[in-house]
mmCIF file of C-alpha atoms in Angstrom:
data_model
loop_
_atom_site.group_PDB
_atom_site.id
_atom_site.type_symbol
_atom_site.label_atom_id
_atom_site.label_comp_id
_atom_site.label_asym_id
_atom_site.label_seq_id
_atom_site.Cartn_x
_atom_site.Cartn_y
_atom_site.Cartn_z
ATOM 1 C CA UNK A 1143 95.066 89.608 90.453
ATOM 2 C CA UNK A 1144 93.784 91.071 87.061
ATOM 3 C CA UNK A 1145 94.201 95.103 88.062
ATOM 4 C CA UNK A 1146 97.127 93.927 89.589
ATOM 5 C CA UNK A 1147 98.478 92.991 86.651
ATOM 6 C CA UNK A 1148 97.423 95.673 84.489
ATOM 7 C CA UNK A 1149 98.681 98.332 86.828
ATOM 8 C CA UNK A 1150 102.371 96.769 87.282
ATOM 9 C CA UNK A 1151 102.156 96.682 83.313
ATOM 10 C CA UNK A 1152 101.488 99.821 83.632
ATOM 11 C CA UNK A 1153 104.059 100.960 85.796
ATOM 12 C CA UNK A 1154 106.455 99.098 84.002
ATOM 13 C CA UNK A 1155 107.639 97.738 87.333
ATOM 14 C CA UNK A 1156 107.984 94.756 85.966
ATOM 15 C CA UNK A 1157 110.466 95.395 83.182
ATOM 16 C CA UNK A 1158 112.784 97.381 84.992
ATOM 17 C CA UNK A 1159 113.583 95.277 87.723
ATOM 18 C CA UNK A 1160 112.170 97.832 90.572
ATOM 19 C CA UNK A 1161 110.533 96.300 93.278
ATOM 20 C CA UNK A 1162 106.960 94.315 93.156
ATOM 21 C CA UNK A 1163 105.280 96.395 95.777
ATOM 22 C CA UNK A 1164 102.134 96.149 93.758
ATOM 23 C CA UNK A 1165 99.867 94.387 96.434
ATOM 24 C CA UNK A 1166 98.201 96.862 99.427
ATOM 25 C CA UNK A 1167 99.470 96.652 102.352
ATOM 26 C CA UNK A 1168 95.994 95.541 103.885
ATOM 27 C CA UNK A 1169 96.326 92.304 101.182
ATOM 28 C CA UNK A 1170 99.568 91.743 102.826
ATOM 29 C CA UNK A 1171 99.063 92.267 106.705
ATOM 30 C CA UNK A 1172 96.166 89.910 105.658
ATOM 31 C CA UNK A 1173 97.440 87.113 103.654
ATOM 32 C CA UNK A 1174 101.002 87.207 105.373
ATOM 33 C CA UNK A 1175 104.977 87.848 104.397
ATOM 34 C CA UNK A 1176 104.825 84.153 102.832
ATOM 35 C CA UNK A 1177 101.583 84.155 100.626
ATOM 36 C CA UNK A 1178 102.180 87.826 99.463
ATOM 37 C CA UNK A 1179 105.811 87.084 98.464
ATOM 38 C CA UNK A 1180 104.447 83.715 95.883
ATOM 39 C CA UNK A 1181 101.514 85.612 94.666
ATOM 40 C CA UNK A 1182 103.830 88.699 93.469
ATOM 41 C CA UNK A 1183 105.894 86.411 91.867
ATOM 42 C CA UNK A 1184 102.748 84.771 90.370
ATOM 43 C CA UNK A 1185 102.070 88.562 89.386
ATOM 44 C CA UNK A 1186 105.151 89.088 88.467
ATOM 45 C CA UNK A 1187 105.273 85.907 85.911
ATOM 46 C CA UNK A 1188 102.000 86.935 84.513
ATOM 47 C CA UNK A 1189 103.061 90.513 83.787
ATOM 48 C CA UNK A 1190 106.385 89.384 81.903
ATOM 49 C CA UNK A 1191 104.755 87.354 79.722
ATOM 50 C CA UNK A 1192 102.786 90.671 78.375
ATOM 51 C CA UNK A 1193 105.795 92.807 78.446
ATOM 52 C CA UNK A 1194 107.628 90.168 76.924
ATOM 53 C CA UNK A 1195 105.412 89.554 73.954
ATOM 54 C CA UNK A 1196 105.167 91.188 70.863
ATOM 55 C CA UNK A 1197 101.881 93.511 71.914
ATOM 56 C CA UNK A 1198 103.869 94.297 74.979
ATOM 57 C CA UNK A 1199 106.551 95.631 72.961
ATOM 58 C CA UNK A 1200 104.119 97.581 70.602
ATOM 59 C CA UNK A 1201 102.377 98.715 73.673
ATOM 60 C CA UNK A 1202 105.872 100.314 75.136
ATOM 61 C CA UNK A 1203 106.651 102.415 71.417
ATOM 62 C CA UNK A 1204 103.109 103.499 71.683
ATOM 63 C CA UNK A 1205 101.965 107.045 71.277
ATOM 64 C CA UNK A 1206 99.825 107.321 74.299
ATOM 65 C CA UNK A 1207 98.578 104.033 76.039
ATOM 66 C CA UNK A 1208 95.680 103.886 79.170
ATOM 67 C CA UNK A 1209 94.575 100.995 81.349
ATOM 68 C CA UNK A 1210 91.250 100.376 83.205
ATOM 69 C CA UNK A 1211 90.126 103.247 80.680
ATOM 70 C CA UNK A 1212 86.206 103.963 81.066
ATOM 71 C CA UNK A 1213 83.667 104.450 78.337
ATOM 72 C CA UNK A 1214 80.003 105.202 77.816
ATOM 73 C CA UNK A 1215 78.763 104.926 74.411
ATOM 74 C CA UNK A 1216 74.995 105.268 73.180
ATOM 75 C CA UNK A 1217 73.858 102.646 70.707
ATOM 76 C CA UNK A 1218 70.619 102.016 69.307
ATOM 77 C CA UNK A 1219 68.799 99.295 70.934
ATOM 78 C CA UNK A 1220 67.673 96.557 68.451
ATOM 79 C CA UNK A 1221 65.246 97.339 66.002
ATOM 80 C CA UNK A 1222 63.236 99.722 68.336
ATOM 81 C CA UNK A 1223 63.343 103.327 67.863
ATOM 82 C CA UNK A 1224 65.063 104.081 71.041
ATOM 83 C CA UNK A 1225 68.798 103.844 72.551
ATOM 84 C CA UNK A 1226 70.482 102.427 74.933
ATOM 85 C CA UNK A 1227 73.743 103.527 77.045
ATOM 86 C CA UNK A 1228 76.874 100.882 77.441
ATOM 87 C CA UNK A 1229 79.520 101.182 79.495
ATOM 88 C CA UNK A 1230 82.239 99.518 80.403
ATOM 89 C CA UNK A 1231 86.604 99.441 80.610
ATOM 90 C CA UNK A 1232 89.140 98.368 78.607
ATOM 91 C CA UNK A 1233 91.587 97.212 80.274
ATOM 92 C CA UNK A 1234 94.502 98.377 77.716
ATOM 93 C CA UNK A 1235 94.051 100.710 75.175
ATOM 94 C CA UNK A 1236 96.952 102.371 73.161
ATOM 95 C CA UNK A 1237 97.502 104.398 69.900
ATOM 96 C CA UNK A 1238 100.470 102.523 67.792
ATOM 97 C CA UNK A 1239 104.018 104.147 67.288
ATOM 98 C CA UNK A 1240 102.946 104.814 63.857
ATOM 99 C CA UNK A 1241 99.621 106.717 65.301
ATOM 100 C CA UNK A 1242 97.472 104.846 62.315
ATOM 101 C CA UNK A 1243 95.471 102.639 64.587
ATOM 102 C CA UNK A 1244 94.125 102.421 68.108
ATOM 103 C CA UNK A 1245 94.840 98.755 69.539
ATOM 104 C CA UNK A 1246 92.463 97.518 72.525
ATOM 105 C CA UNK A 1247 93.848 94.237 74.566
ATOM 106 C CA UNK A 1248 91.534 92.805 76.729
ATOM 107 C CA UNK A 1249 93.406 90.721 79.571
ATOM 108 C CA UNK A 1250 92.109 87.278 80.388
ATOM 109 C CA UNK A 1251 93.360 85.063 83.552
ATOM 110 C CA UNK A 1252 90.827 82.267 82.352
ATOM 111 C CA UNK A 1253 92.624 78.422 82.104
ATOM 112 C CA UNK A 1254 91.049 77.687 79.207
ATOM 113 C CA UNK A 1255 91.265 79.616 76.096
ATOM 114 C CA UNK A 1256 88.243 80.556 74.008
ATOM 115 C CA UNK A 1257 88.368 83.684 72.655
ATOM 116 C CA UNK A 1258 84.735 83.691 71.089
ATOM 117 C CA UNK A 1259 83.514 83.687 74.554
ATOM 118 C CA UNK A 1260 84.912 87.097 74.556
ATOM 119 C CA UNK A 1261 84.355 88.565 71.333
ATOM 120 C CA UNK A 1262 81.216 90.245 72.028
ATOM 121 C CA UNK A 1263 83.085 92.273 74.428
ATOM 122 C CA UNK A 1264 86.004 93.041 72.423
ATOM 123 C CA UNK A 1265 83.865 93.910 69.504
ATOM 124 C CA UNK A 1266 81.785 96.434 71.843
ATOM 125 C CA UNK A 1267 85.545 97.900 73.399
ATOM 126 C CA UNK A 1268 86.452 98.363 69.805
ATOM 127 C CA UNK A 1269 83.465 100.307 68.688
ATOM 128 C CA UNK A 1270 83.660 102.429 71.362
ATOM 129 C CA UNK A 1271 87.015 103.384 71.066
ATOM 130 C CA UNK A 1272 86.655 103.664 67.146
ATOM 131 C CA UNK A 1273 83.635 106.327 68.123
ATOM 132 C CA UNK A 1274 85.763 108.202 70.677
ATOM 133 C CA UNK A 1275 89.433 108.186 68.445
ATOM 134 C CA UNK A 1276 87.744 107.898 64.684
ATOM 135 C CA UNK A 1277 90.647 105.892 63.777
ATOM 136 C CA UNK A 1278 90.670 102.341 62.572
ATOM 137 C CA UNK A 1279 90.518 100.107 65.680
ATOM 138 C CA UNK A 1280 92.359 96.587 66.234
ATOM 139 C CA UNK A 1281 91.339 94.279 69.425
ATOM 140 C CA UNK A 1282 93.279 91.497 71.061
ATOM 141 C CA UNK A 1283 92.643 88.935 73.890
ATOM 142 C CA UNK A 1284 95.734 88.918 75.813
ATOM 143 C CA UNK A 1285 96.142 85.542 77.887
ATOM 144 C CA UNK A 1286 98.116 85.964 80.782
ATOM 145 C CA UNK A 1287 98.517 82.685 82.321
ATOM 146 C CA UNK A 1288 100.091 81.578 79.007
ATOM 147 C CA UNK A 1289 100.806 84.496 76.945
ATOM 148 C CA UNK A 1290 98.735 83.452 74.079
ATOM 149 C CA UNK A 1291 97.593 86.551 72.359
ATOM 150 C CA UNK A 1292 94.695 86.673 69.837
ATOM 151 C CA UNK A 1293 93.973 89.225 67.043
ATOM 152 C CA UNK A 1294 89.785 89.970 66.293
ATOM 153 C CA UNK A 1295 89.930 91.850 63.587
#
């Protein structure tokens, strides 16, 4: 459900009404007509509540924005001499309207709401994408079930 979101973000298929024909058609021949039409409306209902909120809105006057976007970032490893290669995706990153700072949303579908859970992650997204842009960097958790967003940092 999570890329499934991101990429009808995305496509802004969502906002403008077109139709929800986010699912593969394997998902669909497999789950049938009925299941496929509720979970694109669960999909659906998700993906409003990002467009809908205020870092939806920043995300559409953005600059530039890319989802799922892949990074591999060297880091030293502890206090050792040597280093270490992370990778990862964030799974929205965009440069604001104003083009003064990069903004990195990580999506969460989890039912309970903790963002420290996820900070480590964030914090990791947001030095990578501070390394790759050189600009000041701003991450959010971005819950979808209830469109809770939270700033960290």
């Amino acid at each position: 459900v999570h890329n499934y979101i991101e990429f009808a973000i995305k496509q802004r298929r969502l906002a403008s009404g077109a139709g929800y024909n986010i699912l593969p058609q394997k998902i669909k021949d497999t789950i049938g007509k009925t299941k496929t039409i509720k979970l694109e409306g669960f999909i659906k209902e998700l993906g409003e509540k990002f467009i809908n909120s205020p870092l939806g809105d920043m995300e559409i006057r953005a600059s530039w924005s890319y989802t799922e976007f892949p990074f591999y970032m060297r880091r030293r490893s502890g206090e050792e001499k040597g280093f270490s290669v992370v990778s990862g995706q964030m799974d929205l990153v965009f440069l604001t309207g104003d083009k003064s700072r990069i903004i990195v949303v990580d999506f969460k579908t989890d039912r309970d709401e903790n963002p420290e859970n996820h900070r480590i992650q964030v914090e990791t997204y947001m030095e990578a994408a501070g390394k790759i842009w050189g600009i000041p960097v701003e991450g959010r958790l971005f819950y979808v079930r209830t469109g809770a967003c939270y700033k960290l940092f």
